[in-house]
Each structure stands twice: as structure tokens, then as C-alpha cells.
């Protein structure tokens, strides 16, 4: 058929016409000698890319055409050179340069600067990462703030699938999609377009307008710059004790400060949100008092399932202050899922038993085969479409088999070989009518004591009255349960035991035929707090409460 050929001729004709018009206008601008000539020059320079896009638009992939004038581009190059010298880009408010982004026939005025942090994305042949803000209250694909990043930095479709998973679970996440980027006439290929932190993120996910806060990473970037970007040296420094996961190191900041200042309600929310994070840092408030416990526990479990360690890094985590619940909710951003086979650090629970229990419950739920089957059914069609779209630059592998392997890892974590250490006290105590049992949690999760099996014939429910006074500091406060706090080896490299002194009369009341003069086996029934499956641990002889007495020489 000749229709296609005729259409191509029309497009070429239109292209030639526009080229002639632009050349005439540009020539006029040179004669006038004002700023308009510079702008026209930039528009003319990007004409080949525009014509290419008009003739062969990529299927199912929006094309963003960035136009930046000579002066703005030179400012950007100067900022890049300074960042490369330091090894880190530390943004300033004045770093934003003006540009326009054309999508289809719409021209959106924007400001742009590089993304903060290490400069590994600013090489000569790299896909530079940009922070973008629209001007004049316009939107770019429904957003006023967004980021243009190399999809490789977030593991391509795995980031998209992780974001969709969070959405399905009712957890806030920065919108993520793929675009083609043409920058000043150069086709930079496929980029990830990730939403920023503005009202559209909240309204799109059915949250009331509110404040978004973060742990400001600028102190971290400045410390890295002090070591000329050498992260290994910076983290090894024994003086600064630098860590990207240490929330004590970070300051607290908010987004959209100008809009917050103009709104008394938002200003009050900002004070509350910032105050809560600072109280968490100082230990005045617990994590369970600051965060929405269920949502945060679910977020941690999903990050663990997806191997999204970056999702729980303080560099990437953002928090939304929900004015209805008056708690902070996590926002997923830059997760880089399934990049490695690592697990999330449970320091992300802030050592809070309620957060740990919420994580445990959710980890148990998402590690079931039926959960993954439902997720695969929901996402596969769109995943396959996107895989075809990005196939020119990336050969995507479906995540389902890798997620199945990670489910098995989670299940093994939740059924540890030995959750506690348990010992029987001195046999001499039985002469005074007491059976001493000492128990220590060795897991990074809370463990509930369900009871004691005596000789395989008698079961005793634990009675708080049997506990020694010094045991209380190792327990979660609870009226109905005895729960050992998670082992925190980062604070104290010792094993600490709680001590039960069980009256033999209680055992005898349940089993009058038991002979206390004979050796008896005692097993401790436990379960990870928040789960239902029980485990049994044999209490060994060789009691840990032996006193070491100095002897005279």
C-alpha cells in the first residue's frame, strides 16, 4: 500500500518547512543580537532529534526532549566538574538551571540540577541523574517534582515491580516509569522517571495533604567529600564513626518549605513531624510512638522479600506525616531491589519490639507461596509489556523465581534452629524447693516464653511472679505475656539471661508422681513474637549463674 509512503512524504515536507522557518528566524535573531538568538540557536540545535521523534516515535515510551541554553548548560558543566573533584555532589538551592522539556506537543518550563550524592553517575559516558522541578505551576506527566535516573541504578524493571507491590499493599511509593530522554539534541536513551515528594504523590495514593520529612543526607555527603569521595576510607575512619544507617548522624528536613510556611496547618504538621523524628533520635519517643507500626512493619517485610536494602537506607527513606493518624508513614524510593541476595538489617526496626513484631507478622504473610502467585498474576501482563519496551537496552528477567528463593530465606529466618539458650540452675536449689530455669534470647527478634515442659508429662504456664527482679529490663512490658526483647549485640556483646525460680510445689500440684530426686528433662516452649508456630529448646545442665571467687594466693 502507498498510504504509509505518502504519510512519510508529508512528514518530511513539514520538517523541511519548519527547518526553513527556523533558519530565517535565527538569522533575524543574529541581526538583532539579543538573548532571543541564543534561545533560537538551542531550539535549532535540537531540531534533528525533534524530527527523528516525529518520524519514528518509540512505541509505548514517552519521549522527553530537554532544551537548555548555552549559559545554563555551562553552569551545569561547572557544577559537574566541582562535584567530580570532590567525589560527591552536594546541591545548593542556587544550582538549579532553567530549561524546557517537550513531551508530545506540550512544552513544560523546568529547573534542573544533578542528583545529590556520589558522582558515579556523572562520568563522560554515563546517564547523568537529574532532579527536576517544573515552573509556572505546570506539570510533567502529572508531576511537579521528579528525578531522571539511569534505570540501571535501580535495577530496571525490578524497581518498577517493587513500587507496584508497595502500591498494592497500601504503602506510599514514588511513582516510577520509563521514558526516552533527548538532551540538547543528544539521544540519551532510556531513563527512569521517578516521582518527587509533592502533593501529587499523596493525592494519587489517597492520602490527605500533609508534610513529607526526611533525614537530611547532606552531613553524610560533606563527610564523604572530606575524603574526596572515597566511601571506604570515610566509613573506616574511627573518629567520625560514619554510617549511612546511623540515624543519630542525620539532621531532619522537610520538602516544599515555601508552601508549608504559607499554610498554618502545614506549618503545625511540620513542627510535629520534625519533632517526632528528633525525639526518636534522642530516645524521648520510641519508634512505635513515631511510626504507623503496621505500615512500617509491612514496608520492612516487603523490602526484605525484594532484597531492597536501599529502600531502608536513611539516604533514601522519606516519611509522610499523616494528619489523621498523627504518625509517620514510610515512602518507598530508590530501592534497587533484587540487586544482591542480601537481607535488610534489623537495625531498621530501631530495636522497637512493636515494630519488630509487625515486621515478623508481615514477613510470615508475604513468604507464603499463595502471596507470590497472586502478585505474579497481577503484574505479569504489564511487566511483559515493559520488558518489550526496554529490550533495546536491557534484557529483563522475570523476578518471580528469585522472589520464590527469597521467600524460602524468610521462612528459614522465622523458624530458627535454636531461638534461645536455656540452662537449669544449681541442683542444690531443689533442696530448698525451687527449680531454677535461665533463658536468653539469641535472635534479633523478640521471643515469647509460652511455658515449660517438665519430664514430657507436665506443662507449666509461665508466671511473672517466678521472675527475678533484674529480669524485668530484658522483657517487653506486657500484662499477659512474657516476651524477651531482641538480642541487641550492637549495644552489648554479652548474653543476658532472665531467671525463673519455679516452686516445686507448683510442679507437684500438677504431677504428684514426679520424682524430684531423679534427673528430669525441661524444655522451654517459645515462639517468635507475632507468630503462631512454637519451638522447643532443651534446658541444659551447667547453669550459667556460677560465681567466680578470687582465691587467696
Coordinates of C-alpha atoms in Angstrom, one line a residue:
X1 CA 0.0 0.0 0.0
X2 CA 1.1 3.6 -0.7
X3 CA -0.6 5.2 2.3
X4 CA 2.4 4.8 4.6
X5 CA 4.8 6.2 1.9
X6 CA 2.5 9.2 1.3
X7 CA 2.4 9.9 5.1
X8 CA 6.2 9.8 5.3
X9 CA 6.5 12.3 2.4
X10 CA 4.1 14.7 4.2
X11 CA 6.2 14.5 7.4
X12 CA 9.4 15.1 5.5
X13 CA 7.8 18.1 3.8
X14 CA 6.7 19.5 7.1
X15 CA 10.2 19.0 8.5
X16 CA 11.8 20.9 5.7
X17 CA 9.3 23.7 6.0
X18 CA 9.9 24.1 9.7
X19 CA 13.7 24.0 9.2
X20 CA 13.5 26.8 6.7
X21 CA 11.3 28.9 9.0
X22 CA 13.7 28.4 12.0
X23 CA 16.7 29.3 9.9
X24 CA 15.1 32.5 8.8
X25 CA 14.1 33.4 12.4
X26 CA 17.6 32.5 13.7
X27 CA 19.2 34.7 11.0
X28 CA 16.9 37.6 12.1
X29 CA 17.9 37.0 15.7
X30 CA 21.6 37.2 14.8
X31 CA 20.9 40.6 13.3
X32 CA 19.1 41.7 16.4
X33 CA 21.8 40.3 18.7
X34 CA 19.7 39.8 21.8
X35 CA 19.0 36.8 24.1
X36 CA 16.3 35.5 21.7
X37 CA 19.0 34.5 19.2
X38 CA 20.6 32.2 21.9
X39 CA 17.3 30.6 22.6
X40 CA 16.6 30.1 18.9
X41 CA 20.0 28.6 18.5
X42 CA 19.3 26.0 21.1
X43 CA 15.9 25.2 19.6
X44 CA 17.5 24.8 16.2
X45 CA 20.3 22.5 17.5
X46 CA 17.6 20.1 18.8
X47 CA 15.8 20.1 15.5
X48 CA 17.2 16.7 14.3
X49 CA 16.0 15.0 17.5
X50 CA 12.6 16.6 17.1
X51 CA 12.3 15.5 13.5
X52 CA 13.5 11.9 14.4
X53 CA 10.9 11.7 17.1
X54 CA 8.2 13.0 14.8
X55 CA 9.0 10.4 12.1
X56 CA 9.7 7.4 14.3
X57 CA 8.1 7.8 17.7
X58 CA 9.1 5.0 20.1
X59 CA 6.2 2.7 20.9
X60 CA 4.7 2.9 24.4
X61 CA 7.6 5.1 25.7
X62 CA 7.1 8.8 26.3
X63 CA 10.0 10.9 24.9
X64 CA 11.2 13.9 26.9
X65 CA 13.2 16.5 24.9
X66 CA 15.2 18.7 27.1
X67 CA 16.3 22.1 25.8
X68 CA 18.9 24.1 27.8
X69 CA 20.6 27.2 26.6
X70 CA 24.3 27.6 26.4
X71 CA 24.8 29.6 29.6
X72 CA 22.7 27.1 31.7
X73 CA 24.4 24.1 30.3
X74 CA 27.8 25.6 31.1
X75 CA 26.7 26.2 34.7
X76 CA 25.8 22.6 34.8
X77 CA 29.1 21.5 33.5
X78 CA 30.9 23.7 36.1
X79 CA 28.9 22.0 38.9
X80 CA 29.8 18.6 37.5
X81 CA 33.5 19.4 37.4
X82 CA 33.4 20.6 41.0
X83 CA 31.5 17.5 42.1
X84 CA 33.9 15.2 40.3
X85 CA 36.8 16.9 42.1
X86 CA 35.2 16.3 45.5
X87 CA 33.8 12.8 44.6
X88 CA 30.4 14.0 45.8
X89 CA 27.8 16.4 44.6
X90 CA 26.3 18.5 47.4
X91 CA 23.4 20.5 46.0
X92 CA 22.7 24.1 46.7
X93 CA 19.4 25.9 46.0
X94 CA 21.2 28.1 43.5
X95 CA 22.4 25.1 41.5
X96 CA 19.1 24.8 39.6
X97 CA 19.3 25.9 36.0
X98 CA 16.4 26.7 33.7
X99 CA 15.4 24.5 30.7
X100 CA 12.3 23.3 28.9
X101 CA 11.1 19.8 28.4
X102 CA 8.9 19.0 25.5
X103 CA 6.6 15.9 25.6
X104 CA 4.5 15.4 22.5
X105 CA 3.3 18.9 21.7
X106 CA 3.5 20.2 25.3
X107 CA 6.4 22.4 26.4
X108 CA 7.0 22.4 30.1
X109 CA 9.3 25.0 31.7
X110 CA 11.5 23.4 34.4
X111 CA 14.6 23.9 36.5
X112 CA 17.2 21.1 36.8
X113 CA 20.2 20.1 38.8
X114 CA 22.2 16.9 39.4
X115 CA 21.1 14.4 42.0
X116 CA 22.8 14.7 45.3
X117 CA 25.4 12.1 46.4
X118 CA 28.4 10.2 45.0
X119 CA 29.4 11.2 41.4
X120 CA 29.4 7.7 39.9
X121 CA 26.6 8.7 37.6
X122 CA 28.4 11.8 36.2
X123 CA 31.0 10.1 34.0
X124 CA 31.6 11.1 30.4
X125 CA 29.5 8.2 29.0
X126 CA 27.1 7.9 32.0
X127 CA 23.5 8.7 32.1
X128 CA 23.6 11.7 34.3
X129 CA 21.0 11.8 37.0
X130 CA 18.8 15.0 37.4
X131 CA 16.4 16.4 39.9
X132 CA 13.7 18.3 38.0
X133 CA 11.1 20.8 39.2
X134 CA 8.5 22.4 36.9
X135 CA 7.9 26.1 36.8
X136 CA 4.7 28.2 36.5
X137 CA 2.6 25.6 38.3
X138 CA 2.9 23.3 35.3
X139 CA 3.2 19.5 35.5
X140 CA 5.4 17.0 33.7
X141 CA 3.4 13.7 33.2
X142 CA 1.3 14.7 36.2
X143 CA 4.3 15.7 38.5
X144 CA 5.8 19.0 39.6
X145 CA 8.9 17.3 41.1
X146 CA 10.6 14.3 39.7
X147 CA 14.0 12.6 39.1
X148 CA 15.6 11.4 35.9
X149 CA 17.9 8.5 36.7
X150 CA 19.8 5.7 34.9
X151 CA 17.5 2.7 35.2
X152 CA 20.5 0.5 35.9
X153 CA 20.9 2.3 39.2
X154 CA 17.6 0.9 40.4
X155 CA 17.8 -2.5 38.6
X156 CA 15.4 -1.6 35.8
X157 CA 12.0 -3.4 35.9
X158 CA 12.6 -4.8 39.4
X159 CA 12.3 -1.2 40.8
X160 CA 9.0 -0.8 38.8
X161 CA 7.7 -4.1 40.2
X162 CA 8.7 -3.3 43.8
X163 CA 6.9 0.1 43.5
X164 CA 3.7 -1.6 42.2
X165 CA 4.0 -4.1 45.1
X166 CA 4.1 -1.3 47.6
X167 CA 1.1 0.4 46.0
X168 CA -0.9 -2.9 46.2
X169 CA -0.1 -3.1 49.9
X170 CA -1.3 0.4 50.7
X171 CA 2.2 1.8 51.2
X172 CA 3.3 5.1 49.7
X173 CA 5.8 5.0 47.0
X174 CA 7.4 7.4 44.5
X175 CA 5.9 6.8 41.1
X176 CA 8.2 5.1 38.7
X177 CA 8.1 4.8 34.9
X178 CA 10.4 4.6 31.9
X179 CA 11.0 7.4 29.3
X180 CA 13.3 8.2 26.4
X181 CA 15.4 11.3 27.1
X182 CA 16.8 13.6 24.4
X183 CA 19.1 16.2 26.0
X184 CA 20.1 19.2 23.9
X185 CA 19.8 17.2 20.7
X186 CA 21.6 14.0 22.0
X187 CA 19.5 10.9 22.5
X188 CA 20.5 9.7 26.0
X189 CA 18.4 6.5 25.7
X190 CA 16.0 5.1 28.3
X191 CA 15.8 6.7 31.7
X192 CA 13.8 6.0 34.8
X193 CA 11.4 8.8 35.7
X194 CA 10.8 8.7 39.4
X195 CA 8.3 11.0 41.2
X196 CA 9.4 13.5 43.7
X197 CA 7.8 14.5 47.0
X198 CA 4.9 16.8 46.4
X199 CA 1.1 16.8 46.8
X200 CA 0.5 14.7 43.7
X201 CA 2.3 11.7 45.3
X202 CA -0.2 11.9 48.2
X203 CA -3.4 12.6 46.3
X204 CA -2.6 9.8 43.8
X205 CA -2.4 7.3 46.6
X206 CA -5.4 8.7 48.5
X207 CA -3.7 10.4 51.4
X208 CA -4.7 13.9 52.7
X209 CA -2.4 16.8 52.0
X210 CA 0.4 16.7 54.5
X211 CA 4.1 17.1 55.2
X212 CA 6.9 14.9 54.0
X213 CA 10.1 14.7 56.0
X214 CA 13.5 13.1 55.7
X215 CA 16.8 12.5 57.4
X216 CA 18.9 15.1 55.6
X217 CA 21.9 13.3 54.0
X218 CA 24.0 16.5 53.5
X219 CA 26.2 15.8 56.6
X220 CA 26.9 12.4 55.1
X221 CA 27.8 13.9 51.7
X222 CA 30.1 16.5 53.3
X223 CA 31.9 13.8 55.2
X224 CA 32.4 11.8 52.1
X225 CA 33.7 15.0 50.3
X226 CA 36.2 15.4 53.2
X227 CA 37.6 12.0 52.0
X228 CA 37.4 13.1 48.3
X229 CA 34.5 10.7 47.7
X230 CA 36.3 7.6 49.0
X231 CA 33.5 5.9 50.8
X232 CA 35.7 3.0 52.0
X233 CA 38.1 5.4 53.8
X234 CA 35.2 7.5 55.2
X235 CA 33.4 4.6 56.7
X236 CA 36.6 3.1 58.1
X237 CA 37.5 6.4 59.9
X238 CA 37.5 5.6 63.7
X239 CA 37.0 9.2 64.6
X240 CA 33.9 10.2 62.7
X241 CA 32.3 6.7 63.2
X242 CA 30.4 7.4 59.9
X243 CA 27.5 5.1 58.9
X244 CA 24.7 5.6 56.3
X245 CA 22.4 3.6 58.6
X246 CA 23.0 5.5 61.8
X247 CA 20.0 7.8 62.3
X248 CA 21.8 9.7 65.0
X249 CA 24.1 11.2 62.4
X250 CA 21.4 12.8 60.3
X251 CA 19.6 16.1 60.6
X252 CA 15.9 16.3 59.9
X253 CA 14.5 18.3 57.0
X254 CA 11.2 18.8 55.1
X255 CA 10.2 19.2 51.4
X256 CA 8.2 22.1 50.0
X257 CA 9.3 24.5 52.7
X258 CA 7.8 27.6 50.9
X259 CA 4.4 26.0 50.6
X260 CA 4.5 24.9 54.3
X261 CA 5.4 28.3 55.5
X262 CA 2.3 29.9 53.8
X263 CA -0.1 27.3 55.4
X264 CA -0.6 27.4 59.1
X265 CA -2.0 23.9 59.2
X266 CA 1.0 22.5 57.3
X267 CA 3.4 24.5 59.5
X268 CA 1.9 22.9 62.6
X269 CA 2.3 19.5 60.9
X270 CA 5.9 20.2 60.1
X271 CA 6.7 21.1 63.7
X272 CA 5.0 17.9 64.8
X273 CA 6.7 15.6 62.2
X274 CA 10.2 17.1 62.7
X275 CA 9.8 17.0 66.5
X276 CA 8.8 13.3 66.3
X277 CA 11.9 12.3 64.3
X278 CA 14.2 14.4 66.6
X279 CA 12.5 12.8 69.7
X280 CA 13.3 9.4 68.1
X281 CA 16.9 10.4 67.7
X282 CA 17.2 11.4 71.3
X283 CA 15.3 8.4 72.7
X284 CA 12.4 10.6 74.0
X285 CA 9.9 8.7 71.8
X286 CA 10.0 5.1 70.7
X287 CA 9.7 4.0 67.1
X288 CA 6.2 2.7 67.8
X289 CA 5.2 6.1 69.0
X290 CA 6.6 7.8 65.9
X291 CA 5.7 5.5 63.0
X292 CA 2.5 3.8 61.9
X293 CA 3.5 0.4 63.3
X294 CA 1.6 -1.8 60.9
X295 CA 2.6 0.1 57.7
X296 CA 6.2 0.3 58.7
X297 CA 6.5 -3.3 59.6
X298 CA 4.8 -4.2 56.3
X299 CA 7.3 -2.0 54.5
X300 CA 10.3 -3.7 56.1
X301 CA 8.9 -7.1 55.3
X302 CA 8.4 -6.3 51.6
X303 CA 11.8 -4.7 51.4
X304 CA 13.3 -7.9 52.8
X305 CA 11.3 -10.0 50.4
X306 CA 12.6 -8.0 47.4
X307 CA 16.1 -7.7 48.7
X308 CA 15.6 -3.9 48.7
X309 CA 18.3 -2.9 51.2
X310 CA 18.5 0.6 49.7
X311 CA 14.8 1.1 50.4
X312 CA 15.5 1.1 54.2
X313 CA 18.6 3.3 53.9
X314 CA 18.2 6.6 55.6
X315 CA 19.6 8.2 52.5
X316 CA 16.5 7.1 50.6
X317 CA 13.7 6.8 53.1
X318 CA 11.1 9.5 53.3
X319 CA 8.3 9.8 55.7
X320 CA 4.8 11.2 55.4
X321 CA 3.1 12.8 58.4
X322 CA -0.5 11.6 58.2
X323 CA -2.6 14.2 59.9
X324 CA -5.4 11.7 60.5
X325 CA -3.4 9.0 62.3
X326 CA -0.7 11.5 63.6
X327 CA 2.0 9.0 62.8
X328 CA 4.7 8.9 60.1
X329 CA 4.4 6.5 57.1
X330 CA 7.3 5.3 55.0
X331 CA 7.6 6.2 51.4
X332 CA 9.4 3.9 49.0
X333 CA 12.2 5.5 46.9
X334 CA 15.3 4.3 45.1
X335 CA 15.1 0.7 46.4
X336 CA 17.4 -1.1 43.9
X337 CA 15.6 -4.4 44.6
X338 CA 17.0 -7.9 43.8
X339 CA 20.4 -6.5 43.1
X340 CA 22.0 -8.8 45.6
X341 CA 20.9 -11.7 47.8
X342 CA 21.4 -9.7 51.0
X343 CA 18.9 -9.2 53.7
X344 CA 17.8 -5.9 55.3
X345 CA 19.4 -5.0 58.6
X346 CA 17.0 -5.4 61.5
X347 CA 18.5 -2.2 62.9
X348 CA 15.9 -0.7 60.6
X349 CA 13.3 -1.6 63.3
X350 CA 15.0 0.8 65.7
X351 CA 15.2 -2.1 68.2
X352 CA 11.5 -1.5 68.9
X353 CA 9.6 -4.7 69.9
X354 CA 6.3 -3.5 68.4
X355 CA 7.9 -2.7 65.0
X356 CA 9.8 -6.0 65.2
X357 CA 6.6 -7.9 65.8
X358 CA 4.9 -6.1 62.9
X359 CA 7.7 -7.0 60.6
X360 CA 7.6 -10.6 61.7
X361 CA 3.9 -11.0 61.1
X362 CA 4.2 -9.4 57.6
X363 CA 7.3 -11.4 56.7
X364 CA 5.4 -14.6 57.6
X365 CA 2.5 -13.5 55.3
X366 CA 4.5 -12.4 52.3
X367 CA 6.7 -15.5 52.4
X368 CA 3.7 -17.8 51.6
X369 CA 3.6 -19.3 48.1
X370 CA 0.0 -18.1 47.6
X371 CA 1.1 -14.5 48.1
X372 CA 3.7 -14.6 45.3
X373 CA 1.2 -16.4 43.0
X374 CA -1.3 -13.5 43.4
X375 CA 1.4 -10.9 42.9
X376 CA 2.7 -12.6 39.7
X377 CA -0.8 -12.8 38.3
X378 CA -1.4 -9.1 39.0
X379 CA 1.8 -7.7 37.5
X380 CA 2.9 -10.1 34.7
X381 CA 1.0 -8.6 31.8
X382 CA 2.3 -5.1 32.4
X383 CA 5.8 -6.4 33.2
X384 CA 5.9 -8.2 29.9
X385 CA 4.9 -5.1 28.0
X386 CA 7.6 -3.0 29.7
X387 CA 10.2 -5.7 29.1
X388 CA 9.5 -5.4 25.4
X389 CA 9.7 -1.6 25.6
X390 CA 13.1 -1.5 27.3
X391 CA 14.5 -4.5 25.4
X392 CA 16.7 -2.3 23.2
X393 CA 18.9 -1.5 26.2
X394 CA 18.1 -4.2 28.8
X395 CA 17.2 -7.9 28.7
X396 CA 14.8 -8.2 31.7
X397 CA 14.5 -11.4 33.7
X398 CA 11.2 -12.1 35.4
X399 CA 11.6 -11.7 39.2
X400 CA 9.3 -14.5 40.3
X401 CA 11.8 -17.3 40.7
X402 CA 14.2 -15.0 42.6
X403 CA 11.3 -13.9 44.9
X404 CA 10.5 -17.5 45.5
X405 CA 14.0 -18.2 46.6
X406 CA 13.8 -15.2 48.9
X407 CA 10.5 -16.4 50.4
X408 CA 12.4 -19.6 51.4
X409 CA 15.0 -17.4 53.1
X410 CA 12.4 -15.6 55.1
X411 CA 10.7 -18.8 56.1
X412 CA 14.0 -20.2 57.4
X413 CA 14.6 -17.0 59.3
X414 CA 11.3 -17.3 61.1
X415 CA 12.0 -20.9 62.1
X416 CA 15.5 -20.7 63.6
X417 CA 17.2 -23.9 64.7
X418 CA 17.5 -22.5 68.3
X419 CA 15.8 -19.3 69.3
X420 CA 17.0 -19.3 72.9
X421 CA 19.7 -20.6 75.2
X422 CA 18.4 -22.3 78.3
X423 CA 20.0 -23.8 81.4
X424 CA 18.9 -25.3 84.7
X425 CA 20.2 -23.8 87.9
X426 CA 22.2 -25.5 90.6
X427 CA 20.8 -28.8 91.7
X428 CA 21.2 -27.5 95.3
X429 CA 18.3 -25.2 94.8
X430 CA 15.9 -28.2 94.5
X431 CA 16.8 -28.9 98.1
X432 CA 15.1 -25.6 99.0
X433 CA 12.1 -26.3 96.9
X434 CA 13.0 -24.4 93.7
X435 CA 13.6 -25.3 90.1
X436 CA 15.7 -22.5 88.5
X437 CA 15.5 -22.0 84.8
X438 CA 17.5 -19.4 83.0
X439 CA 16.7 -18.3 79.4
X440 CA 18.4 -15.9 77.0
X441 CA 17.2 -14.7 73.6
X442 CA 19.8 -15.1 70.8
X443 CA 17.7 -13.7 68.0
X444 CA 17.4 -10.2 66.5
X445 CA 13.6 -10.5 67.1
X446 CA 11.6 -10.7 70.3
X447 CA 10.8 -14.2 71.6
X448 CA 7.8 -15.1 73.7
X449 CA 8.0 -17.7 76.5
X450 CA 5.0 -19.9 76.3
X451 CA 5.8 -22.4 79.1
X452 CA 7.8 -25.3 80.4
X453 CA 7.5 -28.9 79.7
X454 CA 8.7 -30.9 82.7
X455 CA 9.7 -34.5 82.0
X456 CA 7.4 -34.8 79.0
X457 CA 4.3 -35.2 81.2
X458 CA 3.7 -31.8 82.9
X459 CA 3.3 -28.4 81.3
X460 CA 3.6 -25.2 83.3
X461 CA 2.4 -21.8 82.0
X462 CA 5.0 -19.1 82.9
X463 CA 4.1 -17.0 85.9
X464 CA 5.6 -13.5 86.1
X465 CA 5.9 -13.9 89.9
X466 CA 8.6 -16.5 89.3
X467 CA 10.9 -14.0 87.6
X468 CA 13.8 -12.3 89.3
X469 CA 13.6 -8.5 89.7
X470 CA 16.7 -8.0 87.4
X471 CA 15.0 -9.9 84.6
X472 CA 12.4 -7.2 84.0
X473 CA 14.7 -5.0 82.0
X474 CA 15.2 -7.8 79.4
X475 CA 11.4 -8.1 78.9
X476 CA 8.8 -6.2 76.9
X477 CA 6.3 -4.6 79.1
X478 CA 3.1 -6.7 78.9
X479 CA 0.4 -7.7 81.3
X480 CA -0.4 -11.1 79.7
X481 CA 2.8 -12.3 78.1
X482 CA 6.4 -12.9 78.9
X483 CA 8.4 -11.7 75.9
X484 CA 12.2 -11.4 75.8
X485 CA 13.5 -8.4 73.9
X486 CA 15.5 -9.0 70.8
X487 CA 19.2 -9.6 71.3
X488 CA 21.0 -6.3 70.7
X489 CA 24.6 -7.2 70.1
X490 CA 25.4 -3.8 68.7
X491 CA 24.9 -2.3 72.2
X492 CA 26.3 -5.1 74.5
X493 CA 28.3 -8.1 73.4
X494 CA 27.1 -10.4 76.1
X495 CA 24.4 -13.0 76.6
X496 CA 21.9 -11.9 79.2
X497 CA 19.5 -14.4 80.9
X498 CA 16.2 -14.0 82.6
X499 CA 15.7 -16.2 85.6
X500 CA 12.7 -18.2 86.7
X501 CA 12.6 -19.7 90.1
X502 CA 9.7 -22.2 89.8
X503 CA 8.3 -23.6 93.1
X504 CA 8.5 -27.4 93.1
X505 CA 5.1 -27.3 94.8
X506 CA 3.6 -25.9 91.5
X507 CA 5.0 -28.9 89.6
X508 CA 3.9 -31.3 92.2
X509 CA 0.4 -29.9 92.2
X510 CA 0.1 -30.9 88.6
X511 CA 2.1 -34.2 88.7
X512 CA 2.1 -35.8 92.1
X513 CA 4.0 -38.8 90.9
X514 CA 7.1 -36.9 89.6
X515 CA 10.3 -37.9 91.4
X516 CA 12.4 -34.8 92.0
X517 CA 15.3 -36.9 93.1
X518 CA 15.7 -38.2 89.5
X519 CA 17.1 -36.2 86.6
X520 CA 14.3 -34.6 84.6
X521 CA 14.2 -33.0 81.2
X522 CA 12.9 -29.5 81.0
X523 CA 12.0 -28.0 77.6
X524 CA 11.2 -24.3 77.0
X525 CA 8.3 -23.6 74.7
X526 CA 8.8 -20.4 72.7
X527 CA 7.7 -18.6 69.6
X528 CA 9.0 -15.5 67.8
X529 CA 6.7 -12.7 69.0
X530 CA 3.9 -12.1 66.5
X531 CA 3.9 -15.7 65.0
X532 CA 1.9 -18.8 66.0
X533 CA 4.4 -21.7 65.3
X534 CA 6.0 -23.0 68.5
X535 CA 9.6 -24.2 69.1
X536 CA 11.1 -26.3 71.9
X537 CA 14.5 -25.9 73.4
X538 CA 16.1 -28.3 75.9
X539 CA 17.4 -26.6 79.1
X540 CA 20.8 -28.0 79.7
X541 CA 22.6 -28.6 83.0
X542 CA 25.7 -26.5 83.6
X543 CA 24.0 -23.5 85.0
X544 CA 25.2 -20.0 83.9
X545 CA 25.0 -18.4 87.4
X546 CA 28.2 -19.9 88.7
X547 CA 30.1 -17.4 90.8
X548 CA 33.8 -16.9 90.2
X549 CA 35.5 -16.3 93.5
X550 CA 39.1 -15.0 93.8
X551 CA 41.2 -17.3 95.7
X552 CA 44.0 -16.3 98.2
X553 CA 47.5 -16.9 96.7

